[in-house]
Coordinates of C-alpha atoms and ligand atoms in Angstrom, one line a residue:
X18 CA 26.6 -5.7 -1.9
X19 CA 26.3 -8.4 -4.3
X20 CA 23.9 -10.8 -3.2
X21 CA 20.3 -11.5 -1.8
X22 CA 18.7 -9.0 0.6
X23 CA 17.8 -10.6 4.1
X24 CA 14.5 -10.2 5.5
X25 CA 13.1 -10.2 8.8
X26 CA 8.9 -10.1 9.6
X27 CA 6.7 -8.9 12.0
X28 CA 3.1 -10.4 11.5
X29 CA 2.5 -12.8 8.8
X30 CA 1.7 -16.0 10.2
X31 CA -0.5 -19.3 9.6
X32 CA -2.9 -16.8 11.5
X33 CA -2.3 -13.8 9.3
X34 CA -4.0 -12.8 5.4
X35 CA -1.2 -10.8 3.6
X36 CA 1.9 -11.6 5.3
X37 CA 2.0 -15.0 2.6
X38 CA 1.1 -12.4 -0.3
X39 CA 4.5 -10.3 1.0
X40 CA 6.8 -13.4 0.7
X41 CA 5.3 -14.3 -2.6
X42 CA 6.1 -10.6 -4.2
X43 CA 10.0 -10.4 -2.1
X44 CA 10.5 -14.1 -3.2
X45 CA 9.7 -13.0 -6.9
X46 CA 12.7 -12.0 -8.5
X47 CA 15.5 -13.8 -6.4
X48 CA 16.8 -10.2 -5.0
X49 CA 15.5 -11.4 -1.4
X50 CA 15.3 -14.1 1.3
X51 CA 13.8 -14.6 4.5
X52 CA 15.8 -15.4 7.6
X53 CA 13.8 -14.2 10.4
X54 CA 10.7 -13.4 12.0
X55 CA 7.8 -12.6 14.5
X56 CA 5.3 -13.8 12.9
X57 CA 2.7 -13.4 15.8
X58 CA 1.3 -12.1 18.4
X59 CA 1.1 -15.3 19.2
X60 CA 4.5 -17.2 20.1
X61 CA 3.3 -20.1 19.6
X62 CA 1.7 -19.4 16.4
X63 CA 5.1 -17.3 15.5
X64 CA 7.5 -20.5 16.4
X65 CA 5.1 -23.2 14.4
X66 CA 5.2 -20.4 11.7
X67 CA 9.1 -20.3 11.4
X68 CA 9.5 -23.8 11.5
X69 CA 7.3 -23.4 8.4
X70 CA 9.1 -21.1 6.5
X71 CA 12.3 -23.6 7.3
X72 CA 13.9 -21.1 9.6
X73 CA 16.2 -21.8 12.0
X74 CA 14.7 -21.9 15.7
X75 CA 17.3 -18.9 17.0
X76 CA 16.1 -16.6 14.5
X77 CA 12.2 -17.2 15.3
X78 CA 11.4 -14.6 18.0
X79 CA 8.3 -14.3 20.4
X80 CA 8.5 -10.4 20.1
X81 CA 9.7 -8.1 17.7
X82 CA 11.4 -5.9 20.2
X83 CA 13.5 -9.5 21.0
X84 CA 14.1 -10.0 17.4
X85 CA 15.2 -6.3 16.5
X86 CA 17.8 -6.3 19.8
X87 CA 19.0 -9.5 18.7
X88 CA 19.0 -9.3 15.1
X89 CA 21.3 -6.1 15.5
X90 CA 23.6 -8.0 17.8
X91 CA 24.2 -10.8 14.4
X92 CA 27.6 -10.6 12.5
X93 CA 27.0 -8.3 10.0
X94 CA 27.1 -11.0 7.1
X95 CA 24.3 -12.8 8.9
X96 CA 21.8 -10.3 10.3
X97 CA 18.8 -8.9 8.6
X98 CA 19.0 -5.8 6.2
X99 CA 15.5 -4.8 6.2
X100 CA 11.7 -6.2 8.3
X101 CA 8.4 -6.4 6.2
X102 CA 5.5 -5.1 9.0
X103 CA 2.0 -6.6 8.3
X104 CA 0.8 -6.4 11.5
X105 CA -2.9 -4.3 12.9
X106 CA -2.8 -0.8 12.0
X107 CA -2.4 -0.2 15.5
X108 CA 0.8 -2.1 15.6
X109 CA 2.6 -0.1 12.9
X110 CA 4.6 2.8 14.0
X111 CA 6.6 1.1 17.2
X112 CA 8.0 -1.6 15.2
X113 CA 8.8 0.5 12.7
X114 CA 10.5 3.1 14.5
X115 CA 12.4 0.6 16.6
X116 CA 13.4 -1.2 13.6
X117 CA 14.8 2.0 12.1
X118 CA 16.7 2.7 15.2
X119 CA 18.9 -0.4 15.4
X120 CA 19.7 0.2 11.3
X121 CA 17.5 -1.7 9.6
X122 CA 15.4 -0.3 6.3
X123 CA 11.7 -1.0 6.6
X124 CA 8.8 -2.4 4.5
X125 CA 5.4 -1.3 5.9
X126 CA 2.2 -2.0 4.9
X127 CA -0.8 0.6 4.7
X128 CA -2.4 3.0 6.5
X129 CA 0.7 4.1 7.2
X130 CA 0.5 4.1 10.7
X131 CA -2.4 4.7 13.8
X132 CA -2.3 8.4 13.9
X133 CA -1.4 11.5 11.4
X134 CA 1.1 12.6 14.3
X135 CA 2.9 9.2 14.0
X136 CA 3.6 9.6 10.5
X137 CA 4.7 12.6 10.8
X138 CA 7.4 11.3 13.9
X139 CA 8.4 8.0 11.6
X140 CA 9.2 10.8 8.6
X141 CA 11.3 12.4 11.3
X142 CA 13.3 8.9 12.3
X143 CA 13.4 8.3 8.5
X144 CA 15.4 11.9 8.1
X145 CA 17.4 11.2 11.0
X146 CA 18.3 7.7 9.9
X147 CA 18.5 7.9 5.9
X148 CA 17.5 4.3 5.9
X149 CA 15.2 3.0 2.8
X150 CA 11.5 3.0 3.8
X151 CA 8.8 1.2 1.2
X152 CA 4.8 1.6 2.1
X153 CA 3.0 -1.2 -0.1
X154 CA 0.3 0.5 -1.8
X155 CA -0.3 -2.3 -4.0
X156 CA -1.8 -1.0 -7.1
X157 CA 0.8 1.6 -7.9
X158 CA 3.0 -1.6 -8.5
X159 CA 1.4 -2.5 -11.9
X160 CA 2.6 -1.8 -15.0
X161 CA -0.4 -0.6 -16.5
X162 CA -1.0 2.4 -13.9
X163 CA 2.7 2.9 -14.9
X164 CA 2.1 3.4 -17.6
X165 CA -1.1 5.5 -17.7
X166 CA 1.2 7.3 -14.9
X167 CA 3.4 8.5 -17.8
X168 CA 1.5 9.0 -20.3
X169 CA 0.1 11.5 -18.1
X170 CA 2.7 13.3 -17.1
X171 CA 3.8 13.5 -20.8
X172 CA 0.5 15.3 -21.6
X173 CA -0.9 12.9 -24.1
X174 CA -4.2 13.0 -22.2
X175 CA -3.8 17.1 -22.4
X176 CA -4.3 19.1 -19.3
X177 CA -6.6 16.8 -16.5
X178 CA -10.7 17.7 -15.8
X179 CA -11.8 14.7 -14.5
X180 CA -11.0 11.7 -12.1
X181 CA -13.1 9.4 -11.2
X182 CA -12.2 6.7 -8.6
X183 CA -13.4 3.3 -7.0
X184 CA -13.0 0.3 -4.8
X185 CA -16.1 -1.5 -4.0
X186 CA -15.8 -4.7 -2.1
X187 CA -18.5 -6.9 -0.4
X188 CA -16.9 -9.0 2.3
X189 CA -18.1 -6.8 5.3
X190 CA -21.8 -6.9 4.5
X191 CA -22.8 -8.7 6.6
X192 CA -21.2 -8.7 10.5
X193 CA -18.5 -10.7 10.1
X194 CA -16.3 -9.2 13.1
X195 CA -18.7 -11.2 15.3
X196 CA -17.9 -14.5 13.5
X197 CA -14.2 -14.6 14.6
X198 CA -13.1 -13.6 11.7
X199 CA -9.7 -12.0 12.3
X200 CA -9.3 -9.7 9.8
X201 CA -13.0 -8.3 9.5
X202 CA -12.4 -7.9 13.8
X203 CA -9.0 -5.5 13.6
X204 CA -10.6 -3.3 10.5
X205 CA -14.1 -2.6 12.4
X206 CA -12.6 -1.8 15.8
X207 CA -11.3 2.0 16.3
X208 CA -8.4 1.3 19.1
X209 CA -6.5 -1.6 15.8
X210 CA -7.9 -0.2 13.1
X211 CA -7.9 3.8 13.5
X212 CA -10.2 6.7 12.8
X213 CA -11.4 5.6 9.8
X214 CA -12.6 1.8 8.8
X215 CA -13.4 1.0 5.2
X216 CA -12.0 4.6 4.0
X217 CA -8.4 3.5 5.8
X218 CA -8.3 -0.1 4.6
X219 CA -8.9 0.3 1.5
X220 CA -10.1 4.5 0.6
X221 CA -6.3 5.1 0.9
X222 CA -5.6 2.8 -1.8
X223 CA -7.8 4.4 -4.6
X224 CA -6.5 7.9 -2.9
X225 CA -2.9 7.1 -3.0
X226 CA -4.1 5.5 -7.1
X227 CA -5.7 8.6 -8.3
X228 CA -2.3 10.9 -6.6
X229 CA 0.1 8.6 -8.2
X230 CA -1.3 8.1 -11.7
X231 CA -2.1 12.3 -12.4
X232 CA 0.8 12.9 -10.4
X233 CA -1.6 15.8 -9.0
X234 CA -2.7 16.3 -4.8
X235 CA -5.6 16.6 -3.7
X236 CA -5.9 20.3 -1.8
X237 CA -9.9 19.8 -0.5
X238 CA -12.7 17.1 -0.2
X239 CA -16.5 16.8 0.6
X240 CA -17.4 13.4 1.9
X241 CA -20.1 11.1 3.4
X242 CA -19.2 7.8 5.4
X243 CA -21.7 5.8 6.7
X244 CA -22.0 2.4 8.6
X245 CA -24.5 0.5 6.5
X246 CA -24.4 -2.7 9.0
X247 CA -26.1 -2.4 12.1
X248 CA -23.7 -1.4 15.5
X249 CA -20.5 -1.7 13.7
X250 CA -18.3 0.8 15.1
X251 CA -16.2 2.4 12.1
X252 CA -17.5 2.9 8.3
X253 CA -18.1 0.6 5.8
X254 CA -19.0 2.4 3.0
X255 CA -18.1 6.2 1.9
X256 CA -17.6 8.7 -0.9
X257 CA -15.7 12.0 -1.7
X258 CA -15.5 14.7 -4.3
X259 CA -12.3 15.9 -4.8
X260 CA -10.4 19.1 -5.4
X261 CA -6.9 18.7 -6.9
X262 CA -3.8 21.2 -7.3
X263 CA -5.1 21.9 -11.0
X264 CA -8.0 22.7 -10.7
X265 CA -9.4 19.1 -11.7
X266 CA -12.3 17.6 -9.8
X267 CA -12.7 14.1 -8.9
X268 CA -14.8 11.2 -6.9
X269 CA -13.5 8.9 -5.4
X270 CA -15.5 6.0 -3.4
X271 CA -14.6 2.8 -1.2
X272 CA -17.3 0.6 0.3
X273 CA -17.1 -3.0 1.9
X274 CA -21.0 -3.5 1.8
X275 CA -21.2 -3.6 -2.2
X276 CA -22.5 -7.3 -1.6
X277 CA -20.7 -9.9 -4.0
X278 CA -18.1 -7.3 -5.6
X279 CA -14.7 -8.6 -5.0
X280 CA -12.0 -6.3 -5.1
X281 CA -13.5 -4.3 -8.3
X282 CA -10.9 -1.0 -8.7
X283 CA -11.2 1.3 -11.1
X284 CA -9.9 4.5 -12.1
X285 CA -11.0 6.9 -15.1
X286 CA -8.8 10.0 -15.8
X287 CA -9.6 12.5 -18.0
X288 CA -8.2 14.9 -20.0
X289 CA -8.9 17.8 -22.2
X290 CA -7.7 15.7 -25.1
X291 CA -8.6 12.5 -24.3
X292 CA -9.3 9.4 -21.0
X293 CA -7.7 6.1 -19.8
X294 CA -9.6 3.4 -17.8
X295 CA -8.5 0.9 -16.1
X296 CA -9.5 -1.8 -14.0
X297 CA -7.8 -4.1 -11.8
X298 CA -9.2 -7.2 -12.4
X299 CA -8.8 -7.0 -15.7
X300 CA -5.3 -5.4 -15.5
X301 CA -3.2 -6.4 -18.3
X302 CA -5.6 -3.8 -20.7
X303 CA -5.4 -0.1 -20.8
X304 CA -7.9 1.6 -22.2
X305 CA -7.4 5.0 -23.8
X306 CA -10.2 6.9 -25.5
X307 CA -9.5 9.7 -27.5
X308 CA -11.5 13.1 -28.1
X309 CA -13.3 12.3 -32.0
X310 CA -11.0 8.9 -32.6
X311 CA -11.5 5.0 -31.9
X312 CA -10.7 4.0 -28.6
X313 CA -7.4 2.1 -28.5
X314 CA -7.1 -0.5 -26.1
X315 CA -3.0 -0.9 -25.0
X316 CA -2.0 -4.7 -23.9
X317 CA 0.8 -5.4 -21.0
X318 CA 3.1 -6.9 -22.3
X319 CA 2.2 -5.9 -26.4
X320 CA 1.7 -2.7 -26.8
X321 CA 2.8 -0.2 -23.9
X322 CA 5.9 1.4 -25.3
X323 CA 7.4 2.6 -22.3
X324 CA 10.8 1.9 -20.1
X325 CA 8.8 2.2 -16.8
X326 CA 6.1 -0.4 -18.0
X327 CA 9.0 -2.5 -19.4
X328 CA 10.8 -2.8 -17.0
X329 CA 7.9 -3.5 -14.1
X330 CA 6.6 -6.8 -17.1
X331 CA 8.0 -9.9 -16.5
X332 CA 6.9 -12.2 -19.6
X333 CA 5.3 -11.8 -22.7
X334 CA 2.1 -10.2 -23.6
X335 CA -1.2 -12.6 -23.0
X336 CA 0.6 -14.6 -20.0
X337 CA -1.4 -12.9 -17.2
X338 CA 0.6 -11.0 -15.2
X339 CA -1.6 -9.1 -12.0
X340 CA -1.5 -8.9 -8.4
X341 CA 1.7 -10.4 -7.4
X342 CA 3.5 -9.4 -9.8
X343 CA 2.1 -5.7 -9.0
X344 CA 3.4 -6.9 -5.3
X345 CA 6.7 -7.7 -6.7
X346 CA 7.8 -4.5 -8.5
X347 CA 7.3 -2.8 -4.9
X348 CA 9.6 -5.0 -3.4
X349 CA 12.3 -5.6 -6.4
X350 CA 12.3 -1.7 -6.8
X351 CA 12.8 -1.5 -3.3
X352 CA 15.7 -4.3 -3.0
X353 CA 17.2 -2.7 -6.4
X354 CA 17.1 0.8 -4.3
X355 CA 18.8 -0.4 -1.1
X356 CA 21.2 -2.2 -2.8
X357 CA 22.3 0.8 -4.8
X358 CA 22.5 3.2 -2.5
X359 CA 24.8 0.2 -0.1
X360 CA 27.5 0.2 -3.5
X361 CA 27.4 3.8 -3.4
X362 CA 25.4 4.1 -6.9
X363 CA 23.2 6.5 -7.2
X364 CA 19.9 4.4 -7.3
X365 CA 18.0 5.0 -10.9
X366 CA 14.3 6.9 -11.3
X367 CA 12.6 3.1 -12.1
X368 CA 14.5 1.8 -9.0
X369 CA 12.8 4.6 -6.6
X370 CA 9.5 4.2 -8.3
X371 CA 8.2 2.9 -5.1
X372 CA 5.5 4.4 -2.5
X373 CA 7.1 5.9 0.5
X374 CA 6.9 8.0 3.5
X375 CA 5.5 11.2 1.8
X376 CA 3.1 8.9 0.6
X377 CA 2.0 7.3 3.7
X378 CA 1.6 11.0 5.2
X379 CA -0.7 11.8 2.4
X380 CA -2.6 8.7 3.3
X381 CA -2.9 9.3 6.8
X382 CA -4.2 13.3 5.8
X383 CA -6.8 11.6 3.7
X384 CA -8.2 9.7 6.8
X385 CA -8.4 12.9 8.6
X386 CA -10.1 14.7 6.5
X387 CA -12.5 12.4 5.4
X388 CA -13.1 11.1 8.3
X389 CA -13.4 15.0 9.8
X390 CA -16.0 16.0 6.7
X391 CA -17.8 12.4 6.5
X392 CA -20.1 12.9 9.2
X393 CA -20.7 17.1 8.9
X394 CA -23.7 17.8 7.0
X395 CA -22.8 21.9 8.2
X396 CA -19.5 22.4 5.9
X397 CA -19.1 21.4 3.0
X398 CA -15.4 21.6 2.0
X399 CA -12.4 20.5 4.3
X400 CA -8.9 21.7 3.4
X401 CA -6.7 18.5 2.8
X402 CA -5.0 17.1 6.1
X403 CA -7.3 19.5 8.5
X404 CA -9.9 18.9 10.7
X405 CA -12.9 20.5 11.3
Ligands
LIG511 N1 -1.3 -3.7 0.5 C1 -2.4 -4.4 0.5 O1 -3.0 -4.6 -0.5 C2 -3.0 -4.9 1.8 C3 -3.9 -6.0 1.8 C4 -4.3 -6.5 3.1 C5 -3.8 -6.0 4.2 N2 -3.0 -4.9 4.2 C6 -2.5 -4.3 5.5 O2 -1.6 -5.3 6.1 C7 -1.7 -5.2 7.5 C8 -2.1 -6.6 8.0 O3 -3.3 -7.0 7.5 P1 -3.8 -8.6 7.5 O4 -5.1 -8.6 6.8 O5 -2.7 -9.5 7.0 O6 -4.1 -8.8 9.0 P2 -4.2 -10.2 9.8 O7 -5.0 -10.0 11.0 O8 -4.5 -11.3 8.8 O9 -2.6 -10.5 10.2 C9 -2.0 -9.7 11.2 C10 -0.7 -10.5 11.7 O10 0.0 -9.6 12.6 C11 0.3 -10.4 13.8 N3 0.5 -9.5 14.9 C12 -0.3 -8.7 15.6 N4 0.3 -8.1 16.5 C13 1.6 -8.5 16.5 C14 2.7 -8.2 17.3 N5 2.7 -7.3 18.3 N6 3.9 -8.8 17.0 C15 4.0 -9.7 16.0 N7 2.9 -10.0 15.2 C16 1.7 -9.4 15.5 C17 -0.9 -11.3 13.9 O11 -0.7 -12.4 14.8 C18 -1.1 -11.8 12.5 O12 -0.1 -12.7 12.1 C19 -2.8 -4.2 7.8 O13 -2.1 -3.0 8.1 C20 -3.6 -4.1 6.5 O14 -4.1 -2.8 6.3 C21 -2.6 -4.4 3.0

């Protein structure tokens, strides 16, 4: 395979928040190109959305079951290789498996899917099929966390005590699901959104963050959720001490009520010889602080010395790379994946670095449990991916 990966959508629309974001990070580094789509759940919307994107009309579908039986039916040099889902929560497993089953690799976004049993049956069509699956936890994608990632794993920081981390946002605090507001709709209503409202939208972020960068699991949890603004039906605001594999302890919180904080991640790791910090709005520094030494501070781009950062930087230190890029290395990794494994190459430990299925299980395990402990005031630890 020696040339551009074709995309199909579903979701992503003039009506639709990240679907834009996705074409931006696939678009990136000239490994892919859009030829398809159902963009909506509205056709109209999902025709005047293709036209758009300059599509032709035959490959703009009204429903993604249409566009999966007729994209499969395509010449093989015309039809899709893979579909980017940014649809509801609710609306991610059927797609996906049905994408799957007529042989095309998938691009989902998070939670994962609805349910903890689904993930568990999309794993299962992802054994059975051994097509490439990608689950776009953002934040894993930047080169920073990469590199904090290995420096990690190479024991620099020593053994790991302490994690501490965060996402506080402020654009739910206030009842915007009553406004029309599409997006603040979906995540407050249980039958789109799930168990679990602030803690899935944006909790399995910082979760799937703290897993990826110690490379250690969290085994147990002891959480509170609440919903801060009046009759809203899922939370909006939560936090969690965690129990990892190690023996390190951590707390992690998400809230969408932290009136006027944007999206303000953070995530503080700390070992017996030293920490890192590091914040995504600000996400070209690393800092590392060291037990009885200054604290350096490590520069994208300048001064981490890694092949995993290297290769997820595009341009020269001080240029600001952040969240697109971050976007990007999901989906060039992915592309640089797929089209390995289609030449028969054995794709290369950078080209997987790229959240998948296992991850999206973990994710949907986190919502259980902390969904399960976040309203018990009786027990005080659940075991990881039980309920109580
Ligand atoms: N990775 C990230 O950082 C990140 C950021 C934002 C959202 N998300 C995730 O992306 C997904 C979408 O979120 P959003 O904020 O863009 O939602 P949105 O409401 O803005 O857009 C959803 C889109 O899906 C379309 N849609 C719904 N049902 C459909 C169907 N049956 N067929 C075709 N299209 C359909 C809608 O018409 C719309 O275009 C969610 O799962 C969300 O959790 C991830």
């Amino acid at each position: 395979m020696n040339r551009k990966l074709r995309m199909g959508m579903v979701g992503g629309g003039t009506d639709a928040f990240i679907g834009a974001v996705h074409r931006l990070a696939a678009f990136m580094d000239n490994q892919i190109e859009l030829v398809c789509g159902c963009f909506s759940i509205n056709p109209e919307v999902s025709k005047s959305s293709g036209k758009l994107y300059f599509l032709p009309e035959e490959r703009i579908y009204t429903t993604y079951q249409e566009m999966f039986e007729k994209e499969s039916k395509l010449p093989e040099g015309e039809r899709m290789d893979f579909v980017t889902i940014v649809t509801p929560n609710f609306v991610h497993f059927d797609p996906a498996v049905m994408a799957l089953d007529h042989g095309f690799h998938v691009v989902l976004d998070k939670p994962m899917t609805f349910t903890l049993e689904e993930a568990y049956k999309l794993k299962e069509k992802l054994d059975e099929t051994g097509l490439t699956f990608a689950l776009t936890h953002t934040y894993s994608g930047y080169p920073a966390v990469k590199h904090a990632r290995k420096m990690i794993a190479d024991g620099q920081l020593g053994k790991i005590r302490k994690i501490f981390v965060e996402y506080p946002q402020g654009w739910l605090s206030s009842k915007l699901e009553d406004t029309g507001n599409a997006q603040a709709s979906w995540r407050t209503d249980p039958k789109r959104s799930g168990k679990a409202g602030c803690m899935g939208d944006i909790g399995t972020h910082v979760h799937h963050l703290a897993e990826y960068m110690t490379g250690l699991k969290v085994t147990e949890l002891c959480a509170e959720l609440n919903v801060f603004v009046p009759n809203r039906l899922l939370d909006d605001d939560g936090a969690a001490f965690l129990r990892f594999d190690n023996g390190a302890k951590g707390v992690l919180m998400a809230t969408q009520i932290a009136a006027g904080e944007e999206n303000a991640i953070r995530i503080r790791v700390y070992g017996d010889k030293g920490g890192i910090d590091w914040e995504q709005m600000e996400p070209n520094t690393l800092r590392v602080k060291w037990l009885g030494q200054p604290m350096q501070v490590l520069r994208v781009g300048t001064s981490l010395d890694s092949a995993v950062a290297a290769h997820n930087t595009r341009v020269p230190g001080g240029h600001p790379e952040g969240y697109l890029e971050a976007f990007a290395n999901i989906y060039r990794n992915f592309a640089l994946t797929v089209r390995a494994k289609a030449n028969g190459e054995e794709p290369t430990p950078e080209m997987l670095d790229f959240p998948g299925v296992d991850d999206g299980i973990r994710g949907m395990q986190f919502i259980e449990t902390v969904v399960s402990a976040g309203y018990n005031d009786e027990v005080k630890w659940v075991k990881f991916g039980e309920t109580i």
